[in-house]
mmCIF file of C-alpha atoms in Angstrom:
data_model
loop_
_atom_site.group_PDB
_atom_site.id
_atom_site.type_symbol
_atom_site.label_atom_id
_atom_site.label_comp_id
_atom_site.label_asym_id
_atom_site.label_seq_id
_atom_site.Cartn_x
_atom_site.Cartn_y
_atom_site.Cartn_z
ATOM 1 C CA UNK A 52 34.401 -1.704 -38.882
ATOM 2 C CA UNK A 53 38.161 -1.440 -37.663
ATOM 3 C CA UNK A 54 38.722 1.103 -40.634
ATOM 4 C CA UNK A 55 35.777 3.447 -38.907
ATOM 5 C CA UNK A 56 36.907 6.655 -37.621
ATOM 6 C CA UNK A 57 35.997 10.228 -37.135
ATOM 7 C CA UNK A 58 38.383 12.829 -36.624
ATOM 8 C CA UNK A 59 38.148 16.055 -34.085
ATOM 9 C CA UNK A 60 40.288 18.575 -34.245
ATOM 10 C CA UNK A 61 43.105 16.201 -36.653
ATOM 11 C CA UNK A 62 43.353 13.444 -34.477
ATOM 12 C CA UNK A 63 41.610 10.279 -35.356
ATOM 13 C CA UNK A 64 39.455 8.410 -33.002
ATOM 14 C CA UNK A 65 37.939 5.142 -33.225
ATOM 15 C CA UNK A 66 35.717 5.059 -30.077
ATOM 16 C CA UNK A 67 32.604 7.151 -30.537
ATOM 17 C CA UNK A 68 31.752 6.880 -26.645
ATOM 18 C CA UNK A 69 33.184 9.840 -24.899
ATOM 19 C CA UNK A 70 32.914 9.757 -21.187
ATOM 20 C CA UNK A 71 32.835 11.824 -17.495
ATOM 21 C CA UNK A 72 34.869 11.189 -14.843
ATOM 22 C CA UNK A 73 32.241 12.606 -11.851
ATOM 23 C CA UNK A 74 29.935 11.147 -9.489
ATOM 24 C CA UNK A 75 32.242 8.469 -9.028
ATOM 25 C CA UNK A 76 32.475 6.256 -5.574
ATOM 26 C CA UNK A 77 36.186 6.151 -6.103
ATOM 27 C CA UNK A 78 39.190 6.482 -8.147
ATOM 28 C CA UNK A 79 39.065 2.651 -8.420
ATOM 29 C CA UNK A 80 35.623 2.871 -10.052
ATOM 30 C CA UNK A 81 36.452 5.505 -12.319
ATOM 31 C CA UNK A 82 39.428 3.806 -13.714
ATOM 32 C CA UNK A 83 37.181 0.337 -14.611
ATOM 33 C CA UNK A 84 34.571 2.394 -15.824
ATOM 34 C CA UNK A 85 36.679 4.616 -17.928
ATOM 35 C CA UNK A 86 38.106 1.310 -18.858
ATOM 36 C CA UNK A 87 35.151 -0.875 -19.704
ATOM 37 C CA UNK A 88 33.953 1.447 -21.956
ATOM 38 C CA UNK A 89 36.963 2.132 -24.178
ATOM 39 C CA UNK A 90 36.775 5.247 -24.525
ATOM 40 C CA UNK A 91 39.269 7.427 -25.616
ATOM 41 C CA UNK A 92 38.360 10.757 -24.961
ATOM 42 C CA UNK A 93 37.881 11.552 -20.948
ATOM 43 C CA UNK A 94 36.413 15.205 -19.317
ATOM 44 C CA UNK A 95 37.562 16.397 -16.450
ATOM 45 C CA UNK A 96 36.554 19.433 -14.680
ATOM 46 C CA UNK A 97 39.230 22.185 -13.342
ATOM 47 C CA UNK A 98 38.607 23.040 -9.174
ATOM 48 C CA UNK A 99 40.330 24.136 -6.577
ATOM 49 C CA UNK A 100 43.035 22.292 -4.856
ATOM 50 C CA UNK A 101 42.298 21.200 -1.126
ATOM 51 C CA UNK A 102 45.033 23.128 0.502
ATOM 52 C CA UNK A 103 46.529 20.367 3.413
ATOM 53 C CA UNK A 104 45.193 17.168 1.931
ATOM 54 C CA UNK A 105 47.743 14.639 1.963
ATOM 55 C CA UNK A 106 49.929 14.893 -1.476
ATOM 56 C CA UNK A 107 49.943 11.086 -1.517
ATOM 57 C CA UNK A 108 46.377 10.964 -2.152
ATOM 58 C CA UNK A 109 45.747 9.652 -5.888
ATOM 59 C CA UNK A 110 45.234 12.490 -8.587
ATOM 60 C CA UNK A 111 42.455 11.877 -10.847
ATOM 61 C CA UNK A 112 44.973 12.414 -13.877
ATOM 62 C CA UNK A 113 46.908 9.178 -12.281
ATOM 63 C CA UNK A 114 44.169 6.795 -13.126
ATOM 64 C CA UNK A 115 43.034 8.867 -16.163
ATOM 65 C CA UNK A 116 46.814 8.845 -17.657
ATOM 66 C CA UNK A 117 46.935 11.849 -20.041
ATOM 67 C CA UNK A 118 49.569 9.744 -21.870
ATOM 68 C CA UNK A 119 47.111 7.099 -22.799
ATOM 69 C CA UNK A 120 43.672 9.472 -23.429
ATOM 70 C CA UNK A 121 42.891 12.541 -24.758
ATOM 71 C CA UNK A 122 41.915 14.741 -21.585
ATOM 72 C CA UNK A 123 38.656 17.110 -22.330
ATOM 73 C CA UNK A 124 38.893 20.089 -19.955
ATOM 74 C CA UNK A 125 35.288 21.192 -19.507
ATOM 75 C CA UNK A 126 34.337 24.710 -18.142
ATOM 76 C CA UNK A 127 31.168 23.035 -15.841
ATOM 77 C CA UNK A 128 29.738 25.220 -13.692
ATOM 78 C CA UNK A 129 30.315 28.418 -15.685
ATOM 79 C CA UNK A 130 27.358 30.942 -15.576
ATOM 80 C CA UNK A 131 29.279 33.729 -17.648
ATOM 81 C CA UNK A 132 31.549 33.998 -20.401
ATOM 82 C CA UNK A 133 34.791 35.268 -18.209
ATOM 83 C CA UNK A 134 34.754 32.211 -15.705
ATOM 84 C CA UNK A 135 34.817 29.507 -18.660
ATOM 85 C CA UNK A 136 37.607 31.224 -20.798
ATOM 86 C CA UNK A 137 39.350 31.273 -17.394
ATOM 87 C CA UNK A 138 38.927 27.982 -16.551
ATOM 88 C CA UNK A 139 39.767 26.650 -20.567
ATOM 89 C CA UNK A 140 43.092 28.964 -19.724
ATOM 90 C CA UNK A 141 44.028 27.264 -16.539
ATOM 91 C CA UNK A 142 43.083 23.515 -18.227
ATOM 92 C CA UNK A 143 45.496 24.259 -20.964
ATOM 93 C CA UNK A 144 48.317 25.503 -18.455
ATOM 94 C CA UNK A 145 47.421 22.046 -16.421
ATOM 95 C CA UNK A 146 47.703 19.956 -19.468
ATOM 96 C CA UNK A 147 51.167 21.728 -20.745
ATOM 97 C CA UNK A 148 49.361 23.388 -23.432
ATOM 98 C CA UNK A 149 46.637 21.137 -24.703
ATOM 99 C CA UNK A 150 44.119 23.101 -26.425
ATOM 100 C CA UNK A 151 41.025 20.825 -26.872
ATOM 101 C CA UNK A 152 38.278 22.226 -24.468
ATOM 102 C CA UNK A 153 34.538 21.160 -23.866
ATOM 103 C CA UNK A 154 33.103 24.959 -23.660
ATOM 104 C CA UNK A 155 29.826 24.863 -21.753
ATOM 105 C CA UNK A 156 27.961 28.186 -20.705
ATOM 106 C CA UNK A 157 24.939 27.206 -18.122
ATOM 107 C CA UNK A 158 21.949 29.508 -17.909
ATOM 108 C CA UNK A 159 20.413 28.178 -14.723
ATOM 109 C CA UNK A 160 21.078 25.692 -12.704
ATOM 110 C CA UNK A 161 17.682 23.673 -12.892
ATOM 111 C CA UNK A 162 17.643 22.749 -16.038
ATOM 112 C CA UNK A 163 21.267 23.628 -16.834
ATOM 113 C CA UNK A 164 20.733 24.399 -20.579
ATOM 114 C CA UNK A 165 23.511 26.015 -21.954
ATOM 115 C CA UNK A 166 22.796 30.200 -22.541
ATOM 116 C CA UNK A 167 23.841 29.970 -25.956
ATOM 117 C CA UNK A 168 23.942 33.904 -26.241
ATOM 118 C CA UNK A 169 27.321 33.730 -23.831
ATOM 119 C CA UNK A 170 28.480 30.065 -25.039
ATOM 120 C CA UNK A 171 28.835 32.149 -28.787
ATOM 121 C CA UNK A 172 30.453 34.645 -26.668
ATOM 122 C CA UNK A 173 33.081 32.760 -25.197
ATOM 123 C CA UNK A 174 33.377 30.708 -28.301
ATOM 124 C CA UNK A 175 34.592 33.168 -30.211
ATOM 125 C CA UNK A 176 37.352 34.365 -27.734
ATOM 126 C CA UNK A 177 38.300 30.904 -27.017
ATOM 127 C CA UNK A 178 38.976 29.782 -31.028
ATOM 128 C CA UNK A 179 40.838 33.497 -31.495
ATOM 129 C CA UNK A 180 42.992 32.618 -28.189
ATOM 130 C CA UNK A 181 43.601 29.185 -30.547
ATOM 131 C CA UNK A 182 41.744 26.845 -29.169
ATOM 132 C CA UNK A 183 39.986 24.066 -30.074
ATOM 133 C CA UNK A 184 36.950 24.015 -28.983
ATOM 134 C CA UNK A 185 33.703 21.168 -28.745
ATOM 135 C CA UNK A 186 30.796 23.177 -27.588
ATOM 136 C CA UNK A 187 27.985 21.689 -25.844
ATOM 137 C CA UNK A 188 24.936 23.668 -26.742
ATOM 138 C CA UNK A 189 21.088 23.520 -27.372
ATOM 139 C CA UNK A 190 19.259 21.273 -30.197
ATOM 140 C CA UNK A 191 19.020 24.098 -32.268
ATOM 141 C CA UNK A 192 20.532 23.889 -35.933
ATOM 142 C CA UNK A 193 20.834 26.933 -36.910
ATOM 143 C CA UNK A 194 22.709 27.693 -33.852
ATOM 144 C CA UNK A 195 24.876 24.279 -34.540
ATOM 145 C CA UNK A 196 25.675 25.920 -37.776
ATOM 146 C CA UNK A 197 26.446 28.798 -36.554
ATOM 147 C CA UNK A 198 28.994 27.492 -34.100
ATOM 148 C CA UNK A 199 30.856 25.306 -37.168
ATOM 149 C CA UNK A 200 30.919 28.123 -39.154
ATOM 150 C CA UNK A 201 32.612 30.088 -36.051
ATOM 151 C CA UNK A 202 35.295 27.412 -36.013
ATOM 152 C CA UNK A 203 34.207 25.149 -33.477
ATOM 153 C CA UNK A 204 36.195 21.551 -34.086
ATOM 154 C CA UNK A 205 33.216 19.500 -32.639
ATOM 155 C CA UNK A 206 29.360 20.621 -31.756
ATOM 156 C CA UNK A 207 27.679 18.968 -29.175
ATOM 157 C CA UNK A 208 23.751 19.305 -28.909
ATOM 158 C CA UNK A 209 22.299 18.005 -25.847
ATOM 159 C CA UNK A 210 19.359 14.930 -25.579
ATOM 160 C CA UNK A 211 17.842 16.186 -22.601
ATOM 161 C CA UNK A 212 19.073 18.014 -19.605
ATOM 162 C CA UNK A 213 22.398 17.039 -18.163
ATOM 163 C CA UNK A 214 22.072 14.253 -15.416
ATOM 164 C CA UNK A 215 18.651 13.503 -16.536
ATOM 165 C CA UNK A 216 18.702 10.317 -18.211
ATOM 166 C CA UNK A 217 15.727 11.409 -20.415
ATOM 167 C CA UNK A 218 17.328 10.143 -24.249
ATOM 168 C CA UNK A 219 16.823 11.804 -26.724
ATOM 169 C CA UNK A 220 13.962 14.260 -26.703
ATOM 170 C CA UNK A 221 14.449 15.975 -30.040
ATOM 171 C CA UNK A 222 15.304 13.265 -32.574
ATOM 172 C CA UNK A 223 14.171 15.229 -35.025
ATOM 173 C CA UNK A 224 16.686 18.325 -34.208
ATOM 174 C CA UNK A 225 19.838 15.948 -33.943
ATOM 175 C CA UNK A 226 19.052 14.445 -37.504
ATOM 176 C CA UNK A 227 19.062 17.833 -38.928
ATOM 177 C CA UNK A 228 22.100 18.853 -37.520
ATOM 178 C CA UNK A 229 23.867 16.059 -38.413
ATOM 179 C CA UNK A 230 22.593 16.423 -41.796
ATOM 180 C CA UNK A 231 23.431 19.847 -42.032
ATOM 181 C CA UNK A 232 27.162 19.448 -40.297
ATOM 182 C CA UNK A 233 30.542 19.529 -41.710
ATOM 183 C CA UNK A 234 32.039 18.376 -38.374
ATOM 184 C CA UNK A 235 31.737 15.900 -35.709
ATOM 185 C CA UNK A 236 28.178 16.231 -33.900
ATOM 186 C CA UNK A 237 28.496 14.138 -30.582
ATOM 187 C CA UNK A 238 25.163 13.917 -28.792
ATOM 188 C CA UNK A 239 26.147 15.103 -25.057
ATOM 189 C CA UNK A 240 23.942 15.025 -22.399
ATOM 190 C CA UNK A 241 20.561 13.178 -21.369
ATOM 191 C CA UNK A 242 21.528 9.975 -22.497
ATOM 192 C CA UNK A 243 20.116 7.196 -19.675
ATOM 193 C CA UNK A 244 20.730 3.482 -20.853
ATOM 194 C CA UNK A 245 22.231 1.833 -23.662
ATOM 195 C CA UNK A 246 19.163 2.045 -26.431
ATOM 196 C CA UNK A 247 19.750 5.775 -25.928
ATOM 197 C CA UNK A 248 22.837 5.992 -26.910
ATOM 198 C CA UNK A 249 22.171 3.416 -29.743
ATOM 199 C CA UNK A 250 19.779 6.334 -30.683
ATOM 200 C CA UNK A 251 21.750 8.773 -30.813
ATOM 201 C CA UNK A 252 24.559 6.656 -33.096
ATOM 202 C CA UNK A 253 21.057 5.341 -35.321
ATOM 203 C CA UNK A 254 20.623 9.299 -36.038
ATOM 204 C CA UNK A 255 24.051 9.862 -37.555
ATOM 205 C CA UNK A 256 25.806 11.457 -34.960
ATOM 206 C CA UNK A 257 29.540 11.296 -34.661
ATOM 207 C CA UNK A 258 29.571 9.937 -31.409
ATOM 208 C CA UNK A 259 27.631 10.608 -27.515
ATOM 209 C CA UNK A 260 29.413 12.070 -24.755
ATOM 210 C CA UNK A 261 28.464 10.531 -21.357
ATOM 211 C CA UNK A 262 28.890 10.423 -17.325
ATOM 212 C CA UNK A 263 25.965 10.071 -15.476
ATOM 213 C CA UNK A 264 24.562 7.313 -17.602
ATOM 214 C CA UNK A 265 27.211 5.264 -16.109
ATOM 215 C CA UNK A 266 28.135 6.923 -12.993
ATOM 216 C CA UNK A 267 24.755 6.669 -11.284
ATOM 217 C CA UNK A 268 23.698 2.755 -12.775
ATOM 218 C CA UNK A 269 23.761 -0.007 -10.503
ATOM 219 C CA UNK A 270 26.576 -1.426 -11.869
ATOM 220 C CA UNK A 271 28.686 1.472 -13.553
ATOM 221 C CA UNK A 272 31.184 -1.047 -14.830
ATOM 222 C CA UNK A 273 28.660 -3.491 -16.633
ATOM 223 C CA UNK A 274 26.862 -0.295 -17.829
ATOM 224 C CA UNK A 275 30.112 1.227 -19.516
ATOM 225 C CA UNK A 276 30.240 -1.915 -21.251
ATOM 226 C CA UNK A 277 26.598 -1.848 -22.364
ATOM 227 C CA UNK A 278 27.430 1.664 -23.647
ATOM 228 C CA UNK A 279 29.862 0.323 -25.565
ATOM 229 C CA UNK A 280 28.087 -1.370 -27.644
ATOM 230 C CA UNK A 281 25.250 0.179 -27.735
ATOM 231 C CA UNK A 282 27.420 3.086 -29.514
ATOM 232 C CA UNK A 283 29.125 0.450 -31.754
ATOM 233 C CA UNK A 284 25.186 -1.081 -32.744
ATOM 234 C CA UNK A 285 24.056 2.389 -33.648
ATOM 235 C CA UNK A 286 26.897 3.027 -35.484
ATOM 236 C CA UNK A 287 26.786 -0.249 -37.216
ATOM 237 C CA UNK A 288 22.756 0.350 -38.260
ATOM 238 C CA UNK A 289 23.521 3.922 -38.905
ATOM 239 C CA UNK A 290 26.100 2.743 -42.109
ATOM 240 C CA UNK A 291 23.892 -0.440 -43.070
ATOM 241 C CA UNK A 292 20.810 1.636 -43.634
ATOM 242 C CA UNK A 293 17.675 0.953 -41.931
ATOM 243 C CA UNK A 294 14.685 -1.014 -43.419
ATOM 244 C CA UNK A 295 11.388 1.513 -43.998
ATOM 245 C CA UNK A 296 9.010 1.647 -42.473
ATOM 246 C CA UNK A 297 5.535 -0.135 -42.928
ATOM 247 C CA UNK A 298 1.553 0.511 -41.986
ATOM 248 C CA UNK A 299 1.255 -3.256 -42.807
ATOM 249 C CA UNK A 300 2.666 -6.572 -42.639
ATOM 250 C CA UNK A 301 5.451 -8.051 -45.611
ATOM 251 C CA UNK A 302 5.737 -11.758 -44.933
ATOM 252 C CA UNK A 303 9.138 -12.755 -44.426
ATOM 253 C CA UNK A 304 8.517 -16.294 -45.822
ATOM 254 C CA UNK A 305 7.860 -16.690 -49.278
ATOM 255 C CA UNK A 306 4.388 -17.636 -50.675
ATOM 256 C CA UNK A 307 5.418 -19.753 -53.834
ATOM 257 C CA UNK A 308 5.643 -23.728 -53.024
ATOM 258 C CA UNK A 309 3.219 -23.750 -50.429
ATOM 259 C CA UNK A 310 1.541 -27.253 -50.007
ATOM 260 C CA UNK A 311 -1.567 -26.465 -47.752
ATOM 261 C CA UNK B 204 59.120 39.888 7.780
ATOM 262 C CA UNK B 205 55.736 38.028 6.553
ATOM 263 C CA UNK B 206 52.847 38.646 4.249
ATOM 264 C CA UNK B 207 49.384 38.404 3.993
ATOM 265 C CA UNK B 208 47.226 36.426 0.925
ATOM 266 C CA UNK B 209 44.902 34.649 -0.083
ATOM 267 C CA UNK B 210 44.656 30.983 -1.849
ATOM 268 C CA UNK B 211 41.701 29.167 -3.099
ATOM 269 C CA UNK B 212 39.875 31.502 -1.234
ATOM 270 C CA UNK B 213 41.429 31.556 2.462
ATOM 271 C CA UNK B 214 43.634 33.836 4.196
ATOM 272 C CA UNK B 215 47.597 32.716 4.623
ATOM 273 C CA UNK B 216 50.662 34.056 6.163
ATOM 274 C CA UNK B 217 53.728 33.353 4.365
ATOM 275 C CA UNK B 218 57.567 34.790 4.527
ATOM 276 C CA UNK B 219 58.285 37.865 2.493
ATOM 277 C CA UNK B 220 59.643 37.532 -0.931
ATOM 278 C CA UNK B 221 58.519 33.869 -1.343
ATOM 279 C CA UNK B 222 58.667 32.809 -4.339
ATOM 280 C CA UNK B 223 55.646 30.266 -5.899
ATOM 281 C CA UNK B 224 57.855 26.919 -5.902
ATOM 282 C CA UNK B 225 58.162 28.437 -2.448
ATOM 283 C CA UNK B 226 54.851 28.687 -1.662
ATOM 284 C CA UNK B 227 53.542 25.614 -3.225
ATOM 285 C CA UNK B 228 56.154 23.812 -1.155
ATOM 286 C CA UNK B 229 55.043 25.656 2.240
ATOM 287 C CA UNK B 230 50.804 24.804 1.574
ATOM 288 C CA UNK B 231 52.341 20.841 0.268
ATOM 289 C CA UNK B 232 50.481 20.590 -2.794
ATOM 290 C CA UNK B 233 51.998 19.371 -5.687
ATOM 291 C CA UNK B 234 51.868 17.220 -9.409
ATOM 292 C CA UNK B 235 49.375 18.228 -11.992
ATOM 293 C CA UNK B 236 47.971 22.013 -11.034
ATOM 294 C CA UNK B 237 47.486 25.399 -12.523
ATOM 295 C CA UNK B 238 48.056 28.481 -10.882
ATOM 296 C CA UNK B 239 46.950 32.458 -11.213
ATOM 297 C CA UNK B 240 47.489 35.278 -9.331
ATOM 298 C CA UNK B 241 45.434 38.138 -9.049
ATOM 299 C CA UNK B 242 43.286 36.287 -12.527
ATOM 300 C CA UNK B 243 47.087 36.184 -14.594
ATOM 301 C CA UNK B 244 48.275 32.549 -15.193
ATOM 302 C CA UNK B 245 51.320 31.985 -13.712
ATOM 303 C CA UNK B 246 53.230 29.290 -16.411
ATOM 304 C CA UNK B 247 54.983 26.227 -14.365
ATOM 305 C CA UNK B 248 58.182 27.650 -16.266
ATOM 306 C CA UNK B 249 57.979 30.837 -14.299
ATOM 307 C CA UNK B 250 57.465 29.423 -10.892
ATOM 308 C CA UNK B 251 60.678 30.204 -9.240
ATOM 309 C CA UNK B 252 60.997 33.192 -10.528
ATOM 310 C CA UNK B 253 57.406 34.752 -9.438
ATOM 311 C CA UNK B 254 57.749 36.253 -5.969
ATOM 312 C CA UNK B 255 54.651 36.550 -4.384
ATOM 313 C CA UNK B 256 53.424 40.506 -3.063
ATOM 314 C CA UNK B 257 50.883 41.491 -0.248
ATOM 315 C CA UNK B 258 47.779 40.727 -0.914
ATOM 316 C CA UNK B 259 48.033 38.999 -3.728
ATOM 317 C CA UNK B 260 45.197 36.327 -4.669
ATOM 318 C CA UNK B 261 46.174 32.630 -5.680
ATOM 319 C CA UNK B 262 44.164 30.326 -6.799
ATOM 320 C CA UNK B 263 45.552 26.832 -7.522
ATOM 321 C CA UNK B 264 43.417 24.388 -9.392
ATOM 322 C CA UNK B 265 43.842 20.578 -10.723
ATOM 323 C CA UNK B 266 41.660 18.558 -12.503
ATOM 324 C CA UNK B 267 38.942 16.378 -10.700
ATOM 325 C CA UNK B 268 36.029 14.141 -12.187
ATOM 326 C CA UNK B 269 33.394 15.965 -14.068
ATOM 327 C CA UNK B 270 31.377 15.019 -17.182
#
């Protein structure tokens, strides 16, 4: 499996777990999360400074060193088109002119499902202004289509509604993106435990992008782990092929040389 | 000689012809941030050579968790 890859935007990766950096107790616990699950593509969201807090507080891009991951500006919280090409303009001037950008559009904040009409919006402006853009958006494949063929470098349909830990509710949607997809679908959003995520990887999808699976578990360190594999046992029974399924029973022992 | 603005939001008095290493000096923030004025990004490149004007509205953001 060492030789297993996927590529977004011409950069190989060999970790198909993607995580969040919020909801957090500390820095600390972000760091051993982050760490424990090996991932090797981090989001971060862009806010305001606190004007007067002390400068020798830790950063969140010291423990998340943009030298050893790839940093995944995301434009959370944006209701409308202007305020996440804003925000995707200000990550790339933070990051000295990264260009890799989660876009997400949110069209209320109860469910936060992403308002695709704006998300194709601000896709558009954001891949002519050169970036490259993963897109979290709705299970819908002809809209997951729709945002390939626009240029987006990675599309990323959701399980269930962010934060809810529901898995995957549309199994049948994901599988026919992925079929359908010429580049890297990453389930993001709605995953809750590891068997989830294993889902997700079982259905063919390039990889799951994560945070409150593992921010809000027990133990968010021990769960980053489970992630972990979980990912890697998907994957694993994604390329060997599953078995079919049966109404009725095969015996697994043969019948010949019985002596009863 | 001093002039009124506003960053992340809140009202500040600062010297006249300031410029924005200035000001980022004065409020003591520093490291990894971004900043626009009046919705223009301001590149780190430029920083000494922006003055800030009356009224003008700053917003300086760095990167927290999120997922």
């Amino acid at each position: 499996m060492t030789n297993d890859h996927f590529e977004i935007a011409g950069v190989k990766y060999s970790s198909r777990l993607l995580v969040g950096t919020g909801k957090y107790t500390d820095l600390d616990q972000t760091r051993e999360a982050t760490e424990a699950s090996a991932a090797e593509i981090v989001t971060v969201s862009i806010r305001r400074t606190n004007i007067g807090q002390d400068p020798d507080q830790p950063n969140l891009l010291d423990v998340i060193n943009p030298e050893k991951y790839t940093i995944l500006p995301n434009t959370a919280g944006c209701y409308d088109v202007q305020s996440a090409v804003r925000t995707c303009q200000l990550a790339r001037e933070l990051l000295n002119g990264r260009k890799l950008v989660k876009l997400e559009v949110l069209g209320d904040d109860k469910t936060l499902f992403p308002a695709m009409p704006e998300t194709l919006e601000a896709a558009e402006i954001l891949i002519k202004d050169n970036f490259d853009v993963m897109v979290y958006c709705s299970d819908d494949p002809i809209l997951a289509k729709r945002l390939e063929e626009m240029g987006c470098v990675a599309v990323m349909p959701l399980a269930a509604p962010i934060g809810s830990g529901l898995g995957i509710r549309n199994p049948y949607n994901i599988r026919t993106i992925v079929e359908n997809a010429n580049v890297p679908i990453l389930v993001d959003a709605g995953v809750g435990t590891a068997s989830d995520a294993a889902i997700a990887m079982e259905l063919g999808c390039d990889g799951v992008l994560m945070n409150t699976a593992i921010a809000e578990a027990n133990d968010p360190v021990l769960m980053a782990s489970a992630m972990r594999k979980g990912i890697e046992a998907g994957r694993e029974a994604f390329l060997a092929g599953r078995m079919p399924r049966r109404q009725f029973a095969s015996a697994s022992s043969p019948l010949d040389g019985r002596f009863f | 000689m001093s002039i009124e603005i506003t960053v992340n939001g809140n009202p500040h008095t600062i010297p006249k012809n300031s410029s924005l290493t200035e000001l980022l000096e004065l409020l003591g923030v520093e490291g990894r941030l971004a900043v626009d004025i009046n919705g223009e990004i301001i590149p780190k490149s430029t920083h000494s050579d922006q003055l800030i004007a009356d009224s003008d509205r700053i917003e300086i953001v760095h990167a927290i968790g999120g997922g």
